[in-house]
Short mmCIF file of C-alpha atoms and ligand atoms in Angstrom, two decimals:
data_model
loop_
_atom_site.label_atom_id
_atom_site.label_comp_id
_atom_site.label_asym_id
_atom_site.label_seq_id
_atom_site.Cartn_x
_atom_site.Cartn_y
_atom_site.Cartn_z
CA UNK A 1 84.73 131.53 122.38
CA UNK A 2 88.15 132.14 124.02
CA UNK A 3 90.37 129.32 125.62
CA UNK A 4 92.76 129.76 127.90
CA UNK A 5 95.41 126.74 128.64
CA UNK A 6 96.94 128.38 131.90
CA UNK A 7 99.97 126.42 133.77
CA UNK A 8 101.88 124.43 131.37
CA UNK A 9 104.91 123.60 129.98
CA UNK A 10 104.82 124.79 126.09
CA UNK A 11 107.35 122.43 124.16
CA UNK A 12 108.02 123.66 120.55
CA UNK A 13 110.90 122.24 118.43
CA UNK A 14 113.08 124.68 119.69
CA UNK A 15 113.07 124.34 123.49
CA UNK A 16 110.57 124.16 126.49
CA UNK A 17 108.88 127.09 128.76
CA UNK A 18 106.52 127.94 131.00
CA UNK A 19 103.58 129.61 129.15
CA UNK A 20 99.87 130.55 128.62
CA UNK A 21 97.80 129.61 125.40
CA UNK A 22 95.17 131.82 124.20
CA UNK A 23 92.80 130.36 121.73
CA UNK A 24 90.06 132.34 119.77
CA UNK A 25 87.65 130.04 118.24
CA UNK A 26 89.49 127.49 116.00
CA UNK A 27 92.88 129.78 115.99
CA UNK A 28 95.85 130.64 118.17
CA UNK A 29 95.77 134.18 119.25
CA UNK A 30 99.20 134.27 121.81
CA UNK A 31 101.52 132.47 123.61
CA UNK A 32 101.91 134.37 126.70
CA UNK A 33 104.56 134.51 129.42
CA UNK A 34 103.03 133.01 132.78
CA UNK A 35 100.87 135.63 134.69
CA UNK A 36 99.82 137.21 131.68
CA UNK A 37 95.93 135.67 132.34
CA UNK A 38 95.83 138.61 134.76
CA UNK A 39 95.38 140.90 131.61
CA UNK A 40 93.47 138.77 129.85
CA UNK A 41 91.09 138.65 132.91
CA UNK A 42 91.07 142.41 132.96
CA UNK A 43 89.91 142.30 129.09
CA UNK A 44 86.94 140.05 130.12
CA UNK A 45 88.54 136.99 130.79
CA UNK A 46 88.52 133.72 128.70
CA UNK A 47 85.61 131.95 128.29
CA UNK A 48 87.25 128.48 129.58
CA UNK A 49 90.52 128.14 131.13
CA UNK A 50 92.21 124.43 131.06
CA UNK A 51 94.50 124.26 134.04
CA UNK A 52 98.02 122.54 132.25
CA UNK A 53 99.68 122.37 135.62
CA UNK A 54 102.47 119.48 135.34
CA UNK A 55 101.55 118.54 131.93
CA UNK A 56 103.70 119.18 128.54
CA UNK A 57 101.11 121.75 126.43
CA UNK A 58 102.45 120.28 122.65
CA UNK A 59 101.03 121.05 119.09
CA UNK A 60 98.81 118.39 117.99
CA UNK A 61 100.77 115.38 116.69
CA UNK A 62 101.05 115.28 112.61
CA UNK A 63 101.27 111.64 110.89
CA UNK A 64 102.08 112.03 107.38
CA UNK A 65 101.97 108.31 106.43
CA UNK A 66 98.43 106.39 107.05
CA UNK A 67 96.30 103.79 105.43
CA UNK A 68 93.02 103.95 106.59
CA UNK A 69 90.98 101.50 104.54
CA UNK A 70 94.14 100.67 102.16
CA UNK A 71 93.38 97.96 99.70
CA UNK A 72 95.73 95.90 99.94
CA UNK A 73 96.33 91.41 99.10
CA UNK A 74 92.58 91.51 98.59
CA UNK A 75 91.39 92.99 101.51
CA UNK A 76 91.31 96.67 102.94
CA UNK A 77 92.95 97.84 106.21
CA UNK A 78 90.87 97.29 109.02
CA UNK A 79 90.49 101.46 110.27
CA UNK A 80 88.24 103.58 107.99
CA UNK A 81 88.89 107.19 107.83
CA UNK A 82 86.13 107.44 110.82
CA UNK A 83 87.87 104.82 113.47
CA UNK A 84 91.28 105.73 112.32
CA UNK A 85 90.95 109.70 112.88
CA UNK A 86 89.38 108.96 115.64
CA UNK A 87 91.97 106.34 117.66
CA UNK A 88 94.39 109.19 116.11
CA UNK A 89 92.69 111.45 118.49
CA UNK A 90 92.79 109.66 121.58
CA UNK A 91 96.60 109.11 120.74
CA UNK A 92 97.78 112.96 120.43
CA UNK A 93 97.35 113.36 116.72
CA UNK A 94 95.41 115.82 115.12
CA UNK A 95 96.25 115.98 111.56
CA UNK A 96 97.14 112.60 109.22
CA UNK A 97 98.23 112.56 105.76
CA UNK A 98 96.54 109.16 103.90
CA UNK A 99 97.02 108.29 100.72
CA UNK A 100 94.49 108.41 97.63
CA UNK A 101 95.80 105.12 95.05
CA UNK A 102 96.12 105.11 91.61
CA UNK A 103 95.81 101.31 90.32
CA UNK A 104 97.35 100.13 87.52
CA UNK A 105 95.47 101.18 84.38
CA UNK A 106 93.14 103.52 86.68
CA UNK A 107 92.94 106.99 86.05
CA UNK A 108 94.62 109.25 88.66
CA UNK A 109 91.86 111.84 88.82
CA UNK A 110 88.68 109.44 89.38
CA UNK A 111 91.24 107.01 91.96
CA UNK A 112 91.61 110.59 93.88
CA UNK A 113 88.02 111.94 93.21
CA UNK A 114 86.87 108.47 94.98
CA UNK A 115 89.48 108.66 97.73
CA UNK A 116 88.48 112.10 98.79
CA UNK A 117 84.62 111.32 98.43
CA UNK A 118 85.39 108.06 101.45
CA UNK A 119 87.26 110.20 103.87
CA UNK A 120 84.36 113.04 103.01
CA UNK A 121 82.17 113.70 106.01
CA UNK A 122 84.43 110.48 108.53
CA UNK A 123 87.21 112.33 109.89
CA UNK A 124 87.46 113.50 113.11
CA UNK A 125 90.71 114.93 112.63
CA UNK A 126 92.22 117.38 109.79
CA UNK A 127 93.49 115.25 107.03
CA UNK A 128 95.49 115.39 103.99
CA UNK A 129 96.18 113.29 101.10
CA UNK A 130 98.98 112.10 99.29
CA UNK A 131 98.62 110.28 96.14
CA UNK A 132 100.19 106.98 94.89
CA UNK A 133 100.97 106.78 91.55
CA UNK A 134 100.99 103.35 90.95
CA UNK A 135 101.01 103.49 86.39
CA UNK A 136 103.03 106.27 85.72
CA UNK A 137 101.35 106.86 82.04
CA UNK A 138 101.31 110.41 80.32
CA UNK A 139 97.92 111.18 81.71
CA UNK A 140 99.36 110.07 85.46
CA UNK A 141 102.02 112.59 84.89
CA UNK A 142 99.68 115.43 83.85
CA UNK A 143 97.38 114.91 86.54
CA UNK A 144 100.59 115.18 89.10
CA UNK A 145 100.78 118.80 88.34
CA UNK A 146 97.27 119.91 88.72
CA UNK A 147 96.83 117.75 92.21
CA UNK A 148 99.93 119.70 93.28
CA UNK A 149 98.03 123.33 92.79
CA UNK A 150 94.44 121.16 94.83
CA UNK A 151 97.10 120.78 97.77
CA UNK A 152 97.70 117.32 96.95
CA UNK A 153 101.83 118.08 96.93
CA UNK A 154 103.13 114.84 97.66
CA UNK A 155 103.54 111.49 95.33
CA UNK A 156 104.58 108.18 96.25
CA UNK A 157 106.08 105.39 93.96
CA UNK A 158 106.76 101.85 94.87
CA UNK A 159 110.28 99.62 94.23
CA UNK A 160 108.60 96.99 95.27
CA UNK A 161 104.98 94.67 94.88
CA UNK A 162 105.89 93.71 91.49
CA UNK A 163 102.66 93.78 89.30
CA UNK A 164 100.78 95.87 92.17
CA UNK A 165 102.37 98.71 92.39
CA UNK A 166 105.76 98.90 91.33
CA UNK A 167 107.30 101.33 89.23
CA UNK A 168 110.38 100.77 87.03
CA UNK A 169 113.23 102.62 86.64
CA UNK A 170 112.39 104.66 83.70
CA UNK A 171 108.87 105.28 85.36
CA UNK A 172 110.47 106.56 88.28
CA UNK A 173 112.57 109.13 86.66
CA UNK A 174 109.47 110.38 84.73
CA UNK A 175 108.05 111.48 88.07
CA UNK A 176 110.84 112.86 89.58
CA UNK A 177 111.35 115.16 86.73
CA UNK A 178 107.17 115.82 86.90
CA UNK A 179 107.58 116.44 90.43
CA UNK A 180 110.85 118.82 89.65
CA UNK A 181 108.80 120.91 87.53
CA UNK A 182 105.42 121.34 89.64
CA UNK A 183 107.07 121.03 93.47
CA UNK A 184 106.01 118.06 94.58
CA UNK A 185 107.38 115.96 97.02
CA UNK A 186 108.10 112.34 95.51
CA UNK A 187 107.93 110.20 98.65
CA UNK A 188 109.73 106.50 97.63
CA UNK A 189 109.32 102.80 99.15
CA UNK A 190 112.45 101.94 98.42
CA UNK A 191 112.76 97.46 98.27
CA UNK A 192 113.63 95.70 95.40
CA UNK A 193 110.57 94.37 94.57
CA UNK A 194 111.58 92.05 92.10
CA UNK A 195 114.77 90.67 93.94
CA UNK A 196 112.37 90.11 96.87
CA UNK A 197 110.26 87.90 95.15
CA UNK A 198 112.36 85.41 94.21
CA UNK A 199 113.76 84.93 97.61
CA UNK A 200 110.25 84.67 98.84
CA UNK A 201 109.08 81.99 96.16
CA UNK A 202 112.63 79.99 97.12
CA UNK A 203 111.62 80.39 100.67
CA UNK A 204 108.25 78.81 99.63
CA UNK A 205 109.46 76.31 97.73
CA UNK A 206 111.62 74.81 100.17
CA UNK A 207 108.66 74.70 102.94
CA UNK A 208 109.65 78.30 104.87
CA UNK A 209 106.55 79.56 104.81
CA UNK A 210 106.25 81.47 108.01
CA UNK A 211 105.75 84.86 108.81
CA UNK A 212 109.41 84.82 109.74
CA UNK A 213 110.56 84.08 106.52
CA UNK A 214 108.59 87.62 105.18
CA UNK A 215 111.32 89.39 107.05
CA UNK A 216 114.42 87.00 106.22
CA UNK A 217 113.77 87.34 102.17
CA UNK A 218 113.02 91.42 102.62
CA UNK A 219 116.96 91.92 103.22
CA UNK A 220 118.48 95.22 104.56
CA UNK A 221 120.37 94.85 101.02
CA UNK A 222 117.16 95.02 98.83
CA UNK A 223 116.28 98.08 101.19
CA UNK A 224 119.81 100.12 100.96
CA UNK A 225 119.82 99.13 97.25
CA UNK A 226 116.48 100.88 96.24
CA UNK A 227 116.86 103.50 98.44
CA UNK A 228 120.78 104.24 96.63
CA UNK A 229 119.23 103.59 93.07
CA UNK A 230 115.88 105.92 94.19
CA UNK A 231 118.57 108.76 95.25
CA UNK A 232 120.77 108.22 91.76
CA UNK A 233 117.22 108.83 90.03
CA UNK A 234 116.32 111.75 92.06
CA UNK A 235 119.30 113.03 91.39
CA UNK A 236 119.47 113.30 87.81
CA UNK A 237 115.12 114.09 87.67
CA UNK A 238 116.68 117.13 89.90
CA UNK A 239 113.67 115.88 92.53
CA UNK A 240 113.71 116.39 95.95
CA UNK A 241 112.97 112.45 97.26
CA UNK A 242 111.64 111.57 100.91
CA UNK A 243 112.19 107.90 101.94
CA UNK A 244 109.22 106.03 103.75
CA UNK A 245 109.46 103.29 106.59
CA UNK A 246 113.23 103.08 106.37
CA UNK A 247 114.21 100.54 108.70
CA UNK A 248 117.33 99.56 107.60
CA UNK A 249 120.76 100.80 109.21
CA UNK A 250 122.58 100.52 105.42
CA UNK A 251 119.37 102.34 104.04
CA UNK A 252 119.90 104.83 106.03
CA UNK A 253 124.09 105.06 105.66
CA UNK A 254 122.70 105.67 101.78
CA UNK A 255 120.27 109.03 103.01
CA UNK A 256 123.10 110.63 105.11
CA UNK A 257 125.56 110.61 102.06
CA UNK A 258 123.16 112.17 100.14
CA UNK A 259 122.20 114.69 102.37
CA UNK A 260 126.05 114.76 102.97
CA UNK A 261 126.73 116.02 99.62
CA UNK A 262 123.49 118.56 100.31
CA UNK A 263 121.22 116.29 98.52
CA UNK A 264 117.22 117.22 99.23
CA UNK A 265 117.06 113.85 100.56
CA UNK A 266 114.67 113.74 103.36
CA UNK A 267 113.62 109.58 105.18
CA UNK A 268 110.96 109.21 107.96
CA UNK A 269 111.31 105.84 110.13
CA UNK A 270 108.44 103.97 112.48
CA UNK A 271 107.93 103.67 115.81
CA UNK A 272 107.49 99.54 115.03
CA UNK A 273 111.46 100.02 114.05
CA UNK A 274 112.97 101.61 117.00
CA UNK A 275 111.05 99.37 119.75
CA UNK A 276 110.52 96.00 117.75
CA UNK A 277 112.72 93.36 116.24
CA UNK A 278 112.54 90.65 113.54
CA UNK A 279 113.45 87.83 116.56
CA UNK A 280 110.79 88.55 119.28
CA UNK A 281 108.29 89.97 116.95
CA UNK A 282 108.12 88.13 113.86
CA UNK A 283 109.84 84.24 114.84
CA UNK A 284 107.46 83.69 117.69
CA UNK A 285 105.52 80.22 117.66
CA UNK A 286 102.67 79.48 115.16
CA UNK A 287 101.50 82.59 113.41
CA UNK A 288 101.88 85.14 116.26
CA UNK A 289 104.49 86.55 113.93
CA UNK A 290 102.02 87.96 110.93
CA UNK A 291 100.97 90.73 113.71
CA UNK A 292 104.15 92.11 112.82
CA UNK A 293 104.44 91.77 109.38
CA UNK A 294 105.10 94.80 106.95
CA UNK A 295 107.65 96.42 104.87
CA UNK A 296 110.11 97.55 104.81
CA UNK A 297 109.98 94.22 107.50
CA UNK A 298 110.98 94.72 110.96
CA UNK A 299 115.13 93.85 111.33
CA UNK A 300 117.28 91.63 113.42
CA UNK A 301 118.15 93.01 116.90
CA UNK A 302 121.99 91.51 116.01
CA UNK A 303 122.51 94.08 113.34
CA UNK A 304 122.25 97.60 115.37
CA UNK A 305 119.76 98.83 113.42
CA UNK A 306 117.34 100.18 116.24
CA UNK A 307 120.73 102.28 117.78
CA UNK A 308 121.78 103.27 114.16
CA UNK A 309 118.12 104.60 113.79
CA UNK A 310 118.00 106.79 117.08
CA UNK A 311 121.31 107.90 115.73
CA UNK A 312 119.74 108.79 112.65
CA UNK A 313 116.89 110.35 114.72
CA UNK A 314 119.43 112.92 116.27
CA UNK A 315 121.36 113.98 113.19
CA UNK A 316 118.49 114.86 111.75
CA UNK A 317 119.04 112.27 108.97
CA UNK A 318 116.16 111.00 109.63
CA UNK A 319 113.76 113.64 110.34
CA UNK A 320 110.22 112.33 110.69
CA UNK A 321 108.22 109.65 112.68
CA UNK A 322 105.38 108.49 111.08
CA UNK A 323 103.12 105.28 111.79
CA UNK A 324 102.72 103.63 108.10
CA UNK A 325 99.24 103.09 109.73
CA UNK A 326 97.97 100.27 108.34
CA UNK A 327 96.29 97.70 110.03
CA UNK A 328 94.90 94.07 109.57
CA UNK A 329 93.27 92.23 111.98
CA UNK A 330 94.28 88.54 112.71
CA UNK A 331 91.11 87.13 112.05
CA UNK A 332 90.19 86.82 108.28
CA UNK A 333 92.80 89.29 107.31
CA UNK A 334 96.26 88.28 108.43
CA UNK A 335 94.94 84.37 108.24
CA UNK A 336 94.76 84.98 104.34
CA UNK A 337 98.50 83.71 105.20
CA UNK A 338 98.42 80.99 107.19
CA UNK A 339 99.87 78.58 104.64
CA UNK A 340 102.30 81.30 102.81
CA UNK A 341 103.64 84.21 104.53
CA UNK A 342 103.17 86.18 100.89
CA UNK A 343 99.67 85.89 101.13
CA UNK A 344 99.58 87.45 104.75
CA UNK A 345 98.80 91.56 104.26
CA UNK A 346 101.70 93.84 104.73
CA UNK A 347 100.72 96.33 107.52
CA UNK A 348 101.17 98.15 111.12
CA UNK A 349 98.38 99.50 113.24
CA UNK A 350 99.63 102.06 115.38
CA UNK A 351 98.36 105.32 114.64
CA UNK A 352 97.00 105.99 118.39
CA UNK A 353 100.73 105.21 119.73
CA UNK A 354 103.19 107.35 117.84
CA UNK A 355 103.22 110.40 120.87
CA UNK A 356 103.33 107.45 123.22
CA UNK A 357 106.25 105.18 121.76
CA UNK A 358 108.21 108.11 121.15
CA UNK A 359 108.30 109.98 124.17
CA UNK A 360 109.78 106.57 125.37
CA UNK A 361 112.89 108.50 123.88
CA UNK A 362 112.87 111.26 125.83
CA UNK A 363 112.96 109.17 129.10
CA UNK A 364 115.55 106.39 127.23
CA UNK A 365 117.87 109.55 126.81
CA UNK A 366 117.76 109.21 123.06
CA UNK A 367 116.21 112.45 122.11
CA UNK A 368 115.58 115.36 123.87
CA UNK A 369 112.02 117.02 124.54
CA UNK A 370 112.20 119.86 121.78
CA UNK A 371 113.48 116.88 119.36
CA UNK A 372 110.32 114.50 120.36
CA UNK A 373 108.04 117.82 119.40
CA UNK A 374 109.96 118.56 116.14
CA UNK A 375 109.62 114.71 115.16
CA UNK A 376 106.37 113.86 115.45
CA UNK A 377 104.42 117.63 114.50
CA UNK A 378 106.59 120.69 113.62
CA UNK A 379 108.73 119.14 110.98
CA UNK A 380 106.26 116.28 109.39
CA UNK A 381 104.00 119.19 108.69
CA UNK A 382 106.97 121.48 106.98
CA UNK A 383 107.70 118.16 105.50
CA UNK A 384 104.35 118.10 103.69
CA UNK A 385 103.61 121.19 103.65
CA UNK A 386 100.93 122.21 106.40
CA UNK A 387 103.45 124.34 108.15
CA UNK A 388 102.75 126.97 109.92
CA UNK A 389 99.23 126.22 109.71
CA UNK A 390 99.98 122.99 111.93
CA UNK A 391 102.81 121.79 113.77
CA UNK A 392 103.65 124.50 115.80
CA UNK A 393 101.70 126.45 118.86
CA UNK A 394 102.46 129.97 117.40
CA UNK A 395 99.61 132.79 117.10
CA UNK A 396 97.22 132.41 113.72
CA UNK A 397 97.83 128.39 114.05
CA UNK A 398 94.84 126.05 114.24
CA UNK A 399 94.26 125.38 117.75
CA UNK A 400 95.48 121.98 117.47
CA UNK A 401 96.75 121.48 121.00
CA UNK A 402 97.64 118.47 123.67
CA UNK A 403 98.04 118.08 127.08
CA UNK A 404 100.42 115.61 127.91
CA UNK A 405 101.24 114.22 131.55
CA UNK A 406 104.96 112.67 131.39
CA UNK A 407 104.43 111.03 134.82
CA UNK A 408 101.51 108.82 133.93
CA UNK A 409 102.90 105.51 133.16
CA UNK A 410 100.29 103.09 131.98
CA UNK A 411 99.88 99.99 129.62
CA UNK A 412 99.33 99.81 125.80
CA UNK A 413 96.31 96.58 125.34
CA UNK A 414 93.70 95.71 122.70
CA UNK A 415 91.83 95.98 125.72
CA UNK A 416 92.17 99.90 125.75
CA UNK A 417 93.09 100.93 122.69
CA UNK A 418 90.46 102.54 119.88
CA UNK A 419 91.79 101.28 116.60
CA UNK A 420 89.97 98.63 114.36
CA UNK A 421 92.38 96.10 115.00
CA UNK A 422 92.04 92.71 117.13
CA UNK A 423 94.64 92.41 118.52
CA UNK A 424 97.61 95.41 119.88
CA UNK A 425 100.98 95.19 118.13
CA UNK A 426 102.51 96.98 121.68
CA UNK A 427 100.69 94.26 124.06
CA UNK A 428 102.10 94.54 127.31
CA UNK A 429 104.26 97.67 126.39
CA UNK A 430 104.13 100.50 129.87
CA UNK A 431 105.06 104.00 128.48
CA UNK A 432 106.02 106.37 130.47
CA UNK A 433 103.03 109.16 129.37
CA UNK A 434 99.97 109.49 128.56
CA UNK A 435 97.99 112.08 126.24
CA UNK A 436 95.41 113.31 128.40
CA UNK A 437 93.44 116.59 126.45
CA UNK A 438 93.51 116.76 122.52
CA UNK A 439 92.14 120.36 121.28
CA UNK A 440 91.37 120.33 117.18
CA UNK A 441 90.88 123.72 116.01
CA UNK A 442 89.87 124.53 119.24
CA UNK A 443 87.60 122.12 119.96
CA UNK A 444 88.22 119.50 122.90
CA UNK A 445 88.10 116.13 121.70
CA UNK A 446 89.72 114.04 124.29
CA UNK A 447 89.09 115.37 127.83
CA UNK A 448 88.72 113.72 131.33
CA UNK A 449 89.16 109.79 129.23
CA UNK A 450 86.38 110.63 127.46
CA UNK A 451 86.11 111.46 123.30
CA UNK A 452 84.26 114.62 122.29
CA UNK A 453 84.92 114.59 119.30
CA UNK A 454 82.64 113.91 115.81
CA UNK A 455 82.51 112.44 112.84
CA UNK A 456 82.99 115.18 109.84
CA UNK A 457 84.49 117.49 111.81
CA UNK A 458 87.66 116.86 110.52
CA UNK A 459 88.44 118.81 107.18
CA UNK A 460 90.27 118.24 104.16
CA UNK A 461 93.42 120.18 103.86
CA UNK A 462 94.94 121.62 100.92
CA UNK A 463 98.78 121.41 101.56
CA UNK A 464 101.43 123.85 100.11
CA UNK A 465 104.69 122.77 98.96
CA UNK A 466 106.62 121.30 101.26
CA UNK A 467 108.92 123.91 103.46
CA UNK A 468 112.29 121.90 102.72
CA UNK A 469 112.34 122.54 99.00
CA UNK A 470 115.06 124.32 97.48
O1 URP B 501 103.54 97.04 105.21
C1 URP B 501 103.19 98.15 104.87
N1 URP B 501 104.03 99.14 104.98
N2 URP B 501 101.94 98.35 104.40
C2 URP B 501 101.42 99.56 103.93
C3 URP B 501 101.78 99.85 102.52
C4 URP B 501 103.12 100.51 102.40
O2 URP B 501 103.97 100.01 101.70
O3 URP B 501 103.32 101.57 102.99
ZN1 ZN B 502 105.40 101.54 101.53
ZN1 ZN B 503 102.67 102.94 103.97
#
C-alpha cells in the first residue's frame, strides 16, 4: 500500500519546506517537491493520500529515556510498556528507548532476558532498550559487550541511590573503559548519592519532611559535582559519557567545558526543567508537591537555571530532550511519602507531552523550528543509535511520520491525557499545538482524535552504535 502525505510543511533538523511524502508499506520511498503527486498519479496513484495542508509533516518523535513499569521505592511506575507506548502515540512519539535493570547481585543477562520478555508483544510503538548496570561485577562487564553486538548499545550507571543503585568510583571507571572497548554509550545520573543522603536524613531529623525538602537537600552542587567527577572518569576510561536529566545550570557549565576541550560529552535535559520550578511545583501546600518530585529535582526559579538551559538548548550543549518517563500516581504510590519525603518515589510522567512542551519554544522564541525537530527525533536517535532508520523523513526510513497543527492551542488535563497516571503534572498548561496524525511504519495510529493503533505492533529494535562516537 502506498501513502501519500500531500500539502505540508516537511521540518527536518536542517530547515523547513514545502513537500510531498511518499510511503511504501512500512518505508519512506521520496520526499518530493510540491506538485510532484501529478506523476505519481500518472504511475497509478497512491493508494491513500493524507491532505497536510497547514500542518508541520515531522519524523516521529524519539524519547530515549523512559520507565515504563520501573521498580522503583517498592513499587513500579504506574505506565506498562502497553499504556506508556501507547499515550507516547497520542503525544507524537513513535520510538522510546526504556531501560532493562540490573539489581544488585542480579545477573545482567536474565535482568535483560526478563525486561525484553514484559515489553514483548505490549508496545504500540518501536522500542529500544538501554540497560542499567546497577553491580558492576566481572560478569556485568562481560555481558556489556555482547548486549552491545544484540543492539543494546547504551549503559547507564547511577551517582546516586546509595545501596540501590549506585556505583562507586572505581565501578564507574570499569565501565567506561568496557564501554571504550565495545562502543557503547555510558549514559550517567550524575548526584552525589551519598552527600544527598545525609542532607536528607538532617532534613528529617529536624521535622522537614516535605516534598519540598526532596529538592532543597538534592543541591545544584551535588549535581555539577557528579557530573565534573563522571567527566574526569570518562576521561581517563577514554568513554564517550551522555548526562541524563541535567537540570542544573552549574551541571551544565561542567558539560560545555568538556565539550569545550572536544570532549565526547553529550547531556539531554527534561521538559519538567525548562517549564517547572522547585517554588510553584514542589513548596505548594500539603503534599501537592510529591507530583513533582524526581531527580535530578526540579530547581529554584531564582537561580536562572530554566534560561541557562534554553541556552544550553541552542549551543547544542545540550542536545537532547527526553521525558525521564516515569510516573507514580498520587494514590498509593506517591502517599508511600506522606510522612518522609524519602519514602515518596522519584519520578515524572510525561511521555505524551514532550512534542507539546517543546514546541512551546518555538513560539517563546527560544529555539527555532529545525532545532525543535533535531531535539526531540533526529539527534536522540543518532544519539542512540537508530539513525537513519528513525529520526529523519528521508527515503528507506520507517514511515514514522506526524502531522502537527501549530495553530491549535488547547489544554494539557488528567482529564484528556492517556498515561497511567492520576493526576497531570502540566494541569492547566495551554500549548500552542497539537499532534493531530501519528504514522508508525506506515501505519496510522492517531487519526481524526481517535487511536488506531495495537498492542504488539510495536517492535523491538536493535540499535547500532551511537552516530556521535569518535
Ligand atoms: O526521578 C527519576 N528520575 N526517576 C526515574 C529514575 C531515574 O533516575 O531516571
Ligand atoms: Zn536517573
Ligand atoms: Zn530516568
Amino acid at each position: 500500500m502506498t501513502l501519500l502525505i500531500k500539502g505540508g510543511t516537511v521540518v527536518s533538523s536542517t530547515g523547513a519546506s514545502l513537500a510531498e511524502v511518499l510511503v511504501d508499506g512500512e518505508t519512506i520511498v521520496a520526499v518530493l517537491s510540491p506538485g510532484c503527486d501529478a506523476a505519481i498519479a500518472a504511475e497509478g496513484g497512491a493508494t491513500r493520500v493524507i491532505d497536510a495542508t497547514d500542518r508541520y509533516v515531522i519524523p516521529g518523535g524519539v524519547d530515549v529515556h523512559t520507565h515504563m513499569s520501573f521498580p522503583f521505592g517498592g513499587t513500579f511506575a504506574s505506565d506498562t510498556f502497553e499504556t506508556g507506548t501507547r499515550a507516547a502515540a497520542w503525544g507524537g512519539t513513535t520510538t522510546i528507548v526504556d531501560f532493562a535493570t540490573q539489581a544488585y547481585g542480579k545477573n545482567v543477562r536474565e535482568c535483560f532476558d526478563a525486561r525484553l520478555a514484559e515489553a514483548q508483544g505490549e508496545c504500540a510503538i518501536d522500542y529500544g532498550l538501554h540497560m542499567i548496570i546497577g553491580d558492576v561485577q566481572d560478569d556485568a562487564l562481560k555481558e556489556m559487550d555482547r548486549l552491545v553486538d544484540e543492539g543494546v548499545s547504551s549503559f547507564k550507571l547511577f551517582m546516586a541511590y546509595p545501596g540501590v543503585f549506585l556505583s562507586d568510583d572505581g565501578q564507574i571507571l570499569r565501565a567506561m573503559q568496557q564501554a571504550a572497548g565495545n562502543g557503547g554509550l555510558l549514559m550517567m545520573h550524575a548526584e552525589n548519592g551519598l552527600a544527598i543522603d545525609v542532607l536528607a536524613a538532617q532534613a528529617v531529623e529536624r521535622g522537614d519532611s516535605g516534598p519540598v525538602h526532596h529538592g532543597y537537600v538534592r543541591r545544584a552542587e551535588f549535581e555539577s559535582e557528579a557530573t565534573h567527577r563522571a567527566i574526569q572518569l570518562a576521561k581517563v576510561g577514554a568513554a564517550p559519557l551522555y548526562i541524563v536529566h541535567l537540570s542544573a545550570s552549574e551541571a551544565l557549565e561542567q558539560v560545555a567545558i568538556a565539550r569545550n576541550k572536544g570532549m565526547n560529552v553529550f547531556a539531554e535535559t527534561c521538559p519538567q526543567y525548562l517549564y517547572f520550578n522547585l517554588e510553584d511545583q514542589l513548596d505548594q501546600p500539603g503534599f501537592e508537591g510529591a507530583k513533582y518530585v524526581c531527580s535530578t529535582p526540579l530547581r529554584t526559579k531564582h537561580e536562572h537555571h530554566q534560561a541557562d538551559l534554553w541556552t544550553g538548548l541552542r549551543t547544542n550543549d545540550l542536545s537532547v530532550v527526553s521525558t525521564d518517563h516515569c510516573p507514580f500516581c498520587m494514590k498509593e504510590q506517591k502517599e508511600m511519602g506522606l510522612d518522609d519525603f524519602r519514602a515518596i518515589p522519584n519520578g515524572f510522567g510525561g511521555v505524551e507531552h514532550r512534542i507539546d512542551m517543546i514546541y512551546q519554544g518555538v513560539t517563546q522564541g527560544e529555539i527555532s523550528l529545525a532545532r525543535w525537530v533535531e531535539l526531540c527525533a533526529t539527534t536522540p536517535a543518532r544519539m542512540m543509535g537508530l539513525y537513519p532508520r528513525k529520526g529523519v523523513l528521508q527515503p528507506g526510513s520507517d514511515a514514522d511520520i506526524v502531522l502537527y497543527n501549530p495553530n491549535h492551542p488547547w489544554t494539557i488535563s488528567v482529564d484528556n491525557h492517556h498515561m497511567n497516571i492520576d493526576y497531570s503534572a502540566y494541569e492547566g498548561v495551554t500549548v500552542p499545538g497539537k499532534v493531530e496524525t501519528v504514522l508508525s511504519r506506515g501505519r496510522v495510529i492517531v487519526e481524526g482524535g481517535q487511536y488506531l493503533g495495537r498492542k504488539g505492533d510495536g517492535q523491538f529494535i536493535r540499535r547500532g552504535l551511537s552516530s556521535y562516537l569518535i
